[in-house]
PDB file of C-alpha atoms in Angstrom:
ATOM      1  CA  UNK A   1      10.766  -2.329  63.586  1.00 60.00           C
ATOM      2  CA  UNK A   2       9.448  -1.886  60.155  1.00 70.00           C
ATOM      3  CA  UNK A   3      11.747  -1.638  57.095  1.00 91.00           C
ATOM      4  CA  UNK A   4      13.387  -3.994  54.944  1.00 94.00           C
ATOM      5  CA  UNK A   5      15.420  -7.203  56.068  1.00 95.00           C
ATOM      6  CA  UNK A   6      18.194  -8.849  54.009  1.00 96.00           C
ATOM      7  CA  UNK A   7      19.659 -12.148  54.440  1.00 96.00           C
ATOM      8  CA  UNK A   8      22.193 -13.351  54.845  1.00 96.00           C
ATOM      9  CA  UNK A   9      24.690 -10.155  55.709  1.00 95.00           C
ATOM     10  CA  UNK A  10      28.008 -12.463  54.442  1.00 96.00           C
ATOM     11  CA  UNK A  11      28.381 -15.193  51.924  1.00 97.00           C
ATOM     12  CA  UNK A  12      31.235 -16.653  50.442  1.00 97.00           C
ATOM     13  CA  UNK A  13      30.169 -18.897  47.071  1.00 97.00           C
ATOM     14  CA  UNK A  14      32.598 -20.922  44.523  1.00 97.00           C
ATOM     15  CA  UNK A  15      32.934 -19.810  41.214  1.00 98.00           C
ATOM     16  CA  UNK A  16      29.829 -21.901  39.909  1.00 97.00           C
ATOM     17  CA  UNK A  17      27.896 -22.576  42.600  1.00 97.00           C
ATOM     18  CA  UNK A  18      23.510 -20.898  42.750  1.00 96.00           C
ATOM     19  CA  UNK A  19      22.732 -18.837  45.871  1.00 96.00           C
ATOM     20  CA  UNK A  20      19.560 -16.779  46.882  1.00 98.00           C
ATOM     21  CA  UNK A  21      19.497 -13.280  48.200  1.00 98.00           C
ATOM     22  CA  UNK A  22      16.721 -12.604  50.613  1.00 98.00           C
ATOM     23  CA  UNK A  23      14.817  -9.373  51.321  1.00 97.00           C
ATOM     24  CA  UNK A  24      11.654  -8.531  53.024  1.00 97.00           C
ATOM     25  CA  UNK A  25       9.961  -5.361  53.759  1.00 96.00           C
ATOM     26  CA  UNK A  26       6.950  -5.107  55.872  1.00 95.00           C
ATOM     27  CA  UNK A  27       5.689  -1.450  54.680  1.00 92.00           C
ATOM     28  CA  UNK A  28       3.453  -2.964  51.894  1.00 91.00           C
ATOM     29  CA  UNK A  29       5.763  -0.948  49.404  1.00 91.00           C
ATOM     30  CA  UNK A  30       4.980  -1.439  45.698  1.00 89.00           C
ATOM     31  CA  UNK A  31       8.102  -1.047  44.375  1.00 91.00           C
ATOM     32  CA  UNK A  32      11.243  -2.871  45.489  1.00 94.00           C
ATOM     33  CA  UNK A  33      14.805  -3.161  43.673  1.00 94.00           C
ATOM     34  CA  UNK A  34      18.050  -4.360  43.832  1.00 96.00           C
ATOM     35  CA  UNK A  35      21.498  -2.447  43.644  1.00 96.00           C
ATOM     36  CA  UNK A  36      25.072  -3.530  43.571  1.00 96.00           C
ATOM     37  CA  UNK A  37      27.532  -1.322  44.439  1.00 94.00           C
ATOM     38  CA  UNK A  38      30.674  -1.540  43.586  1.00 91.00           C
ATOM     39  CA  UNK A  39      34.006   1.007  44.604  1.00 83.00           C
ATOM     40  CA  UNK A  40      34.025   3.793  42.089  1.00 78.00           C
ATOM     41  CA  UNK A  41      30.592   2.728  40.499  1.00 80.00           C
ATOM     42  CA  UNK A  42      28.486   3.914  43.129  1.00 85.00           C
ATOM     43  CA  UNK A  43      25.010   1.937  43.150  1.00 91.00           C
ATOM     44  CA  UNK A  44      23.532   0.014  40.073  1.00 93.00           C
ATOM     45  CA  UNK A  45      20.140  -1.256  39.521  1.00 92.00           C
ATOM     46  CA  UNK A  46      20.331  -5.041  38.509  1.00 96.00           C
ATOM     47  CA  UNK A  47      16.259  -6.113  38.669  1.00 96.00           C
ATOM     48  CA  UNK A  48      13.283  -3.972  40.136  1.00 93.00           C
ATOM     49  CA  UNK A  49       9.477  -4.664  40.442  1.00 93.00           C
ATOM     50  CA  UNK A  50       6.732  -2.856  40.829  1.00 89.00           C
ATOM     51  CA  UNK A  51       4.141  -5.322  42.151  1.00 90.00           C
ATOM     52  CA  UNK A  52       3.641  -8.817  42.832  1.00 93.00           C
ATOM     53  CA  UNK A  53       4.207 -10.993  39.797  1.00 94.00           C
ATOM     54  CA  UNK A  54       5.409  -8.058  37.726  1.00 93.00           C
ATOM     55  CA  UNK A  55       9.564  -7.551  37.497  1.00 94.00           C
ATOM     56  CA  UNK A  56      11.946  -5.856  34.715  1.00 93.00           C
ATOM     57  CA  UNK A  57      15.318  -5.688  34.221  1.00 94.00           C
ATOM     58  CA  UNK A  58      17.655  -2.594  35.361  1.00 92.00           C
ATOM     59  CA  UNK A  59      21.332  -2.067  34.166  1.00 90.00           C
ATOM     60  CA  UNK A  60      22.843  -4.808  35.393  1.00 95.00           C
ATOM     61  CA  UNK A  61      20.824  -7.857  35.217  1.00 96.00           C
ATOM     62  CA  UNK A  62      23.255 -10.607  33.638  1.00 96.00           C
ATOM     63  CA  UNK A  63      23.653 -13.731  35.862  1.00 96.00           C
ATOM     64  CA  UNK A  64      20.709 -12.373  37.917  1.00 97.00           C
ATOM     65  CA  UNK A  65      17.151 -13.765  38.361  1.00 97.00           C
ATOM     66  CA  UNK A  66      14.071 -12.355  40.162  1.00 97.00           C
ATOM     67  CA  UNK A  67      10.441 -12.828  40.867  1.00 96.00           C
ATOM     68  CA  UNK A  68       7.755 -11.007  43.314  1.00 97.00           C
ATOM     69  CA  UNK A  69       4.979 -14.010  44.187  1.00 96.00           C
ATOM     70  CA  UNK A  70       3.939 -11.875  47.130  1.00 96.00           C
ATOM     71  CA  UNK A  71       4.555  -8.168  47.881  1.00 95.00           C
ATOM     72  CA  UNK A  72       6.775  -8.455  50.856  1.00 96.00           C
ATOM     73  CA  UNK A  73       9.534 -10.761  49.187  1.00 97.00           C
ATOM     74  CA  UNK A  74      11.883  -9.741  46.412  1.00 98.00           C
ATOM     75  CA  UNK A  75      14.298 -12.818  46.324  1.00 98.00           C
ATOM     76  CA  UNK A  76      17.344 -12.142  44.029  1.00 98.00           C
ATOM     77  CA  UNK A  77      18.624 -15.239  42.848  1.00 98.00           C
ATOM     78  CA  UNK A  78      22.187 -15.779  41.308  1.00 96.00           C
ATOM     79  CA  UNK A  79      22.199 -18.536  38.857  1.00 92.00           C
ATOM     80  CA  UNK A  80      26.005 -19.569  38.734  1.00 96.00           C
ATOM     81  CA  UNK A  81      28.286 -17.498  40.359  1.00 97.00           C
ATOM     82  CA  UNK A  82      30.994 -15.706  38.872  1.00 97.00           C
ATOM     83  CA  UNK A  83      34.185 -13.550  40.725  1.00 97.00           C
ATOM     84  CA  UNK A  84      32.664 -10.482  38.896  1.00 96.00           C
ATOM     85  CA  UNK A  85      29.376 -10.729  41.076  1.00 97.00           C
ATOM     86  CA  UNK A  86      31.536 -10.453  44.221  1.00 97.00           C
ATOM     87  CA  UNK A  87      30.331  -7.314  45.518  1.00 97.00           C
ATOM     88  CA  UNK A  88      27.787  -5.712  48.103  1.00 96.00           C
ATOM     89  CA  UNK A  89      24.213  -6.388  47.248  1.00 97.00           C
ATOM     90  CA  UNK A  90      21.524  -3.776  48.488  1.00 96.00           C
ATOM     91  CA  UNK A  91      17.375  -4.486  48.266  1.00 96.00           C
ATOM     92  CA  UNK A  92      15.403  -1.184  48.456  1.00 94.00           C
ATOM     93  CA  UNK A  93      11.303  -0.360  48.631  1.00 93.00           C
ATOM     94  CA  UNK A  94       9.175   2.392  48.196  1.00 89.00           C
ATOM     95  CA  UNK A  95       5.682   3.603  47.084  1.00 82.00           C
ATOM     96  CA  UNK A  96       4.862   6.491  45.407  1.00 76.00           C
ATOM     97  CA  UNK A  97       0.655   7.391  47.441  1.00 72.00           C
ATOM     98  CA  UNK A  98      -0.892  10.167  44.479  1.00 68.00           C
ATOM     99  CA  UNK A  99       2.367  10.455  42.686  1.00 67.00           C
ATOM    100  CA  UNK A 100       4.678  11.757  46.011  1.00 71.00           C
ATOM    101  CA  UNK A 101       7.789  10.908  46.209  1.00 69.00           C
ATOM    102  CA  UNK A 102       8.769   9.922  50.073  1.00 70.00           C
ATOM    103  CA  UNK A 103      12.176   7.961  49.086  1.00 77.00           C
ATOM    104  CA  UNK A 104      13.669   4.540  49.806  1.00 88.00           C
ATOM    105  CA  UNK A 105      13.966   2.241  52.543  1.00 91.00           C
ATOM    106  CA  UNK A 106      17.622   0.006  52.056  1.00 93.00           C
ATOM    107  CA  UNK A 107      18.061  -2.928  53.893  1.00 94.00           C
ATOM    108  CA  UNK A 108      21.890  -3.627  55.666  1.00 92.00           C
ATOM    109  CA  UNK A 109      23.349  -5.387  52.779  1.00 94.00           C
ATOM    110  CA  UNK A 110      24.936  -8.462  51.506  1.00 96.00           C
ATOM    111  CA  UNK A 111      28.595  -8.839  51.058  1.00 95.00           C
ATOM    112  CA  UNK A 112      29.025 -11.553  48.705  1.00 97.00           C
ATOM    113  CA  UNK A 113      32.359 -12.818  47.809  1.00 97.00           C
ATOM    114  CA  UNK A 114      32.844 -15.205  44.876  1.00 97.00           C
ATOM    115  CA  UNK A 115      35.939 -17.810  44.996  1.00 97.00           C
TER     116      UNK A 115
ATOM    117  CA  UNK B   1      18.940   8.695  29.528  1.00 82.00           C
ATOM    118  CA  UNK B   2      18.665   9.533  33.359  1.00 86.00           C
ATOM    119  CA  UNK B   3      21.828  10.322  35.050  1.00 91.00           C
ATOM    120  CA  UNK B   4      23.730  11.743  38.458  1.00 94.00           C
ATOM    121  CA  UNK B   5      27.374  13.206  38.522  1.00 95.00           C
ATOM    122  CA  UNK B   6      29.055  14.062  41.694  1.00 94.00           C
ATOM    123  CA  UNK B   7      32.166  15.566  42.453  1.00 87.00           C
ATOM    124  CA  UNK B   8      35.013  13.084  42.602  1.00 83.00           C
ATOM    125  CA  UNK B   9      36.678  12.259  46.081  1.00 84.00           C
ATOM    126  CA  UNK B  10      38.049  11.725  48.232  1.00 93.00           C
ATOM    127  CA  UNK B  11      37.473  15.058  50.252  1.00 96.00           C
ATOM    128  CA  UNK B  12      39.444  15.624  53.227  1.00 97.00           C
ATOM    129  CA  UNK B  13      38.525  18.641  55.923  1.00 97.00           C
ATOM    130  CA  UNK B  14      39.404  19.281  58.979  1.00 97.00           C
ATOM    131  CA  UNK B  15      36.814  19.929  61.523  1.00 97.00           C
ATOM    132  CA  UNK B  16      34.487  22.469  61.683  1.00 97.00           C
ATOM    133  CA  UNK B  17      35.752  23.251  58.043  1.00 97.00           C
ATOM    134  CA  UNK B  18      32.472  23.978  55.493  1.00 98.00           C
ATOM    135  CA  UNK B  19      31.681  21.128  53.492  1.00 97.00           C
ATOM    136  CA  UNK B  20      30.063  21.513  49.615  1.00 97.00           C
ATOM    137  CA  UNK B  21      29.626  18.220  47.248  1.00 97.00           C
ATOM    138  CA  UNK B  22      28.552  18.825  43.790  1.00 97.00           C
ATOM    139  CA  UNK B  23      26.062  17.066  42.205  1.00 97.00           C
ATOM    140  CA  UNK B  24      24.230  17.651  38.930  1.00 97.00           C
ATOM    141  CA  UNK B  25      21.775  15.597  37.025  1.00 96.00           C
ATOM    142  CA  UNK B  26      20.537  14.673  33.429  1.00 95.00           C
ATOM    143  CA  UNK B  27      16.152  13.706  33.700  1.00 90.00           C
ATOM    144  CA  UNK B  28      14.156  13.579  30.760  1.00 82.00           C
ATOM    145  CA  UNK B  29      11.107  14.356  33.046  1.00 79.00           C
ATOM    146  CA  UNK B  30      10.690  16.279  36.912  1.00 83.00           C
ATOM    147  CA  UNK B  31      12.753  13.895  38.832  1.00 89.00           C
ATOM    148  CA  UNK B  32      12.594  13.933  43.169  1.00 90.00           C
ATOM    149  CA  UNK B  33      16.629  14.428  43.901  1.00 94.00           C
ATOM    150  CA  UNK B  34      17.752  12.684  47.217  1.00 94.00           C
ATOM    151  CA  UNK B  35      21.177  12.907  49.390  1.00 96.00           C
ATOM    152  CA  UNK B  36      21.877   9.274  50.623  1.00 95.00           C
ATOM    153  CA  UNK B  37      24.801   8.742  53.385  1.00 96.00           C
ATOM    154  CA  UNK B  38      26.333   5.734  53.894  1.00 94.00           C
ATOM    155  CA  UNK B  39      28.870   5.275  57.167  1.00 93.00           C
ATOM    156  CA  UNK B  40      31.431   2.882  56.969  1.00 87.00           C
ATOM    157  CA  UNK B  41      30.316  -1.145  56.932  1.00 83.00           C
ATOM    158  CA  UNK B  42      26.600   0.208  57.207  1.00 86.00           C
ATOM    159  CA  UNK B  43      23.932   0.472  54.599  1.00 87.00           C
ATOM    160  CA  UNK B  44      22.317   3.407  52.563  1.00 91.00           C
ATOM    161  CA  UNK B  45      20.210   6.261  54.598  1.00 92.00           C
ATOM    162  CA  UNK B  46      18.218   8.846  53.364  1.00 92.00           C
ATOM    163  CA  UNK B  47      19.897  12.151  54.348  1.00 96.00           C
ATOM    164  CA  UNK B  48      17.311  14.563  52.821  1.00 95.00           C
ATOM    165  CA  UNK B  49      15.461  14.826  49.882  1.00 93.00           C
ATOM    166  CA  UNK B  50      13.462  17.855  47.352  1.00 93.00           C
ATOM    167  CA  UNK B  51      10.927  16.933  45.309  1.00 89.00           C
ATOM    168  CA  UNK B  52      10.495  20.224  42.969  1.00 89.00           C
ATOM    169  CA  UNK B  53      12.210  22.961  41.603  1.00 92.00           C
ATOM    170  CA  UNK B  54      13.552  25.468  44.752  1.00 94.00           C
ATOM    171  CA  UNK B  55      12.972  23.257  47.537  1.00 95.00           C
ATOM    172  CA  UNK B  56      15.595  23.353  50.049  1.00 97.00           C
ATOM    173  CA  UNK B  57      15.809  20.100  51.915  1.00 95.00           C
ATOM    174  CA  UNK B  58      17.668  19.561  55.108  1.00 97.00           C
ATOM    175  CA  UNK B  59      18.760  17.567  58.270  1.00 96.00           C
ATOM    176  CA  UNK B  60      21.367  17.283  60.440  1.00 95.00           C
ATOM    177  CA  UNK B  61      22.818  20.668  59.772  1.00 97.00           C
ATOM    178  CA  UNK B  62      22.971  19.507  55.965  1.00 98.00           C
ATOM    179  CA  UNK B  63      20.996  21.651  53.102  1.00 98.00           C
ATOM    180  CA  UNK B  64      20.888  20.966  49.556  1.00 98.00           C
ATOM    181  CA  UNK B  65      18.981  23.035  46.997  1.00 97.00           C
ATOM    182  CA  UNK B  66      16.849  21.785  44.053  1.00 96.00           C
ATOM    183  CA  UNK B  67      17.900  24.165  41.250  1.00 96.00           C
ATOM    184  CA  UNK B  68      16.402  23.956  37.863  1.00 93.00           C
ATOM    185  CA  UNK B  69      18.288  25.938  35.619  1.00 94.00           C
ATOM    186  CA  UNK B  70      21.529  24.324  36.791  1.00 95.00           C
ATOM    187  CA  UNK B  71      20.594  21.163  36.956  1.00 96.00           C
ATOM    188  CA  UNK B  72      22.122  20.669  40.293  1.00 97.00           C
ATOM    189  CA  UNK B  73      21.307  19.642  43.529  1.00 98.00           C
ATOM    190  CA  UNK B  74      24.908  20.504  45.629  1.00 98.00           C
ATOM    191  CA  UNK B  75      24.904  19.309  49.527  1.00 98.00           C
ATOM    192  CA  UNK B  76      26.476  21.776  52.035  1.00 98.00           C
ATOM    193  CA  UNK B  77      27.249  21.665  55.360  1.00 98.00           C
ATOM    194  CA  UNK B  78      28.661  24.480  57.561  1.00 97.00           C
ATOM    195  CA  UNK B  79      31.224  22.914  60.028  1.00 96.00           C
ATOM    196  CA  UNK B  80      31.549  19.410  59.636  1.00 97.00           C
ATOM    197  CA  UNK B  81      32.211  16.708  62.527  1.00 97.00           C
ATOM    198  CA  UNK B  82      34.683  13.648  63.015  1.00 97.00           C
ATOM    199  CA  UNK B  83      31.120  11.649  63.087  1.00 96.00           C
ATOM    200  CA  UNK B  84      30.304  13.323  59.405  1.00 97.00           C
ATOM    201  CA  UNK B  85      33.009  10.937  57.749  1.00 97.00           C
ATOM    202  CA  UNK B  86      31.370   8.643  55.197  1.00 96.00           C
ATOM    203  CA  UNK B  87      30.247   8.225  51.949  1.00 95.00           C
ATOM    204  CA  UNK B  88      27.595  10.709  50.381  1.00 96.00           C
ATOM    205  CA  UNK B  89      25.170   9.659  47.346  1.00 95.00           C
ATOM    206  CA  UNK B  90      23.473  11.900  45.257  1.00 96.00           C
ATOM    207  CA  UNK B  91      20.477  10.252  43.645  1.00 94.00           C
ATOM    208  CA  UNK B  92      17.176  10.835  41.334  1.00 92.00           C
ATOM    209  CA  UNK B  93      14.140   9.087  40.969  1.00 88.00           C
ATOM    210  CA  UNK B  94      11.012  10.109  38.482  1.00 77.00           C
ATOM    211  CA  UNK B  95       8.762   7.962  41.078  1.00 67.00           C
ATOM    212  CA  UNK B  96       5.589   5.848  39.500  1.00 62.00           C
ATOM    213  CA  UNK B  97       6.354   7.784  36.248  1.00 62.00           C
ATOM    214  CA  UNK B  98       9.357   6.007  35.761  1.00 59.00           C
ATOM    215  CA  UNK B  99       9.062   2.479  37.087  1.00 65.00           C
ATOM    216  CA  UNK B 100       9.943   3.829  40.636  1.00 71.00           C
ATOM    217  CA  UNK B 101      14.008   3.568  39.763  1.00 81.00           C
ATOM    218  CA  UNK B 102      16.581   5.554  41.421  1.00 87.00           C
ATOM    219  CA  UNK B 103      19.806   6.775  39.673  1.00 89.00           C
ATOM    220  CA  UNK B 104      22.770   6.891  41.680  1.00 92.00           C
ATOM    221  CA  UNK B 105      25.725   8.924  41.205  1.00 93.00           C
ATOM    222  CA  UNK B 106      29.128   7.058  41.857  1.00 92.00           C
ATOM    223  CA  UNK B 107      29.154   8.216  45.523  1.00 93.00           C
ATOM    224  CA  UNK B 108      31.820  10.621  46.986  1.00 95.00           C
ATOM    225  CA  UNK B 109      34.340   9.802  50.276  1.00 95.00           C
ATOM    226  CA  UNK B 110      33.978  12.628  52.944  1.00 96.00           C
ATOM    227  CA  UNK B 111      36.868  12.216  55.761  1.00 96.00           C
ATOM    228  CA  UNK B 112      36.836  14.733  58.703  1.00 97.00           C
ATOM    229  CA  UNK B 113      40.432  14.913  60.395  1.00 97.00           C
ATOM    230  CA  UNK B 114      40.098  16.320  64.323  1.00 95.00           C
TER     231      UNK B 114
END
């Protein structure tokens, strides 16, 4: 089925250690993203991109690296993990044909818990 | 800059009750205004979405209205289901115009007691 695939659903990382975030969309989106959410804090955008080899920074981006070499991946890489980046990690896509709107695809999530 | 507000939960009904969550927004431009759902240990789905000023969109007995000159975009539902319990998003994107970014509001807890 088409939509977009994160892996892995559940990690557990020591304080300190690098880990990277998989997602993958087969809809030939431009645009994909990544959220955090947090309990209270709803969802917050920590790096977006809206091609291959072109990324920016949301609201959150501290600890947090991207890139977009091809337009299906949208790795999210965490450079040293911290207890505040324990959380659940969302990847999104979308494209925007003549300026309509049609929404987001979200993958399933990754619940990341930092020791 | 860009923002969502939504009521603050949780809200508890009992079934069949008639379900409203607030939600208002701050764009600098003509944002698109979604409803996301989220059911518990499962990821984000698009409820329904309006894309201009007095649309109406809808789905599973859910409406939501796209209004202007309040700024809001409130879901409803008219009796609400056991199956209804989760966690509702109100969200707003300016598409290609702004970097294709969608603003979340802070998500409200819907629980449906038989």
């Amino acid at each position: 089925n088409a939509g977009v695939t994160q892996t892995p659903k559940f990690q557990v990382l020591k304080t300190g250690q690098s880990m990277t975030l998989q997602c993958a969309q087969d809809m030939n989106h431009e645009y994909m993203s990544w959220y955090r959410q947090d309990p209270g804090m709803g969802l917050r955008l920590i790096h977006y991109s809206v091609g291959a080899g072109i990324t920016d920074q949301g609201e959150v981006p501290n600890g947090y690296n991207v890139s977009r070499s091809t337009t299906e991946d949208f790795p999210l890489r965490l450079l040293s993990a911290a207890p505040s980046q324990t959380s659940v990690y969302f990847c999104a896509s979308s494209y925007f044909p003549r300026g309509t709107n049609y929404g987001y695809t979200f993958g399933s999530g990754t619940r990341l818990t930092v020791v | 800059g860009d923002s969502v507000t939504q009521m603050e939960g949780p809200v508890t009904l009992s079934e069949e009750a008639f379900l409203t969550i607030n939600c208002t927004y701050t764009a600098t431009g003509y944002p698109s205004l979604f409803w996301y759902v989220q059911y518990p240990g499962e990821g984000l789905q698009l409820l329904l979405k309006a894309t201009k000023a007095d649309d109406k969109g809808s789905n599973k007995g859910f409406e939501a209205t796209y209004r202007k000159e309040t700024t809001s975009f409130h879901l409803e539902k008219g009796s609400v289901q056991v199956s209804d319990s989760a966690v509702y998003f109100c969200a707003l994107s300016l598409g290609s115009s702004n970097t294709g970014k969608l603003i979340f509001g802070q998500g409200t807890t819907l629980q449906v007691k038989p």
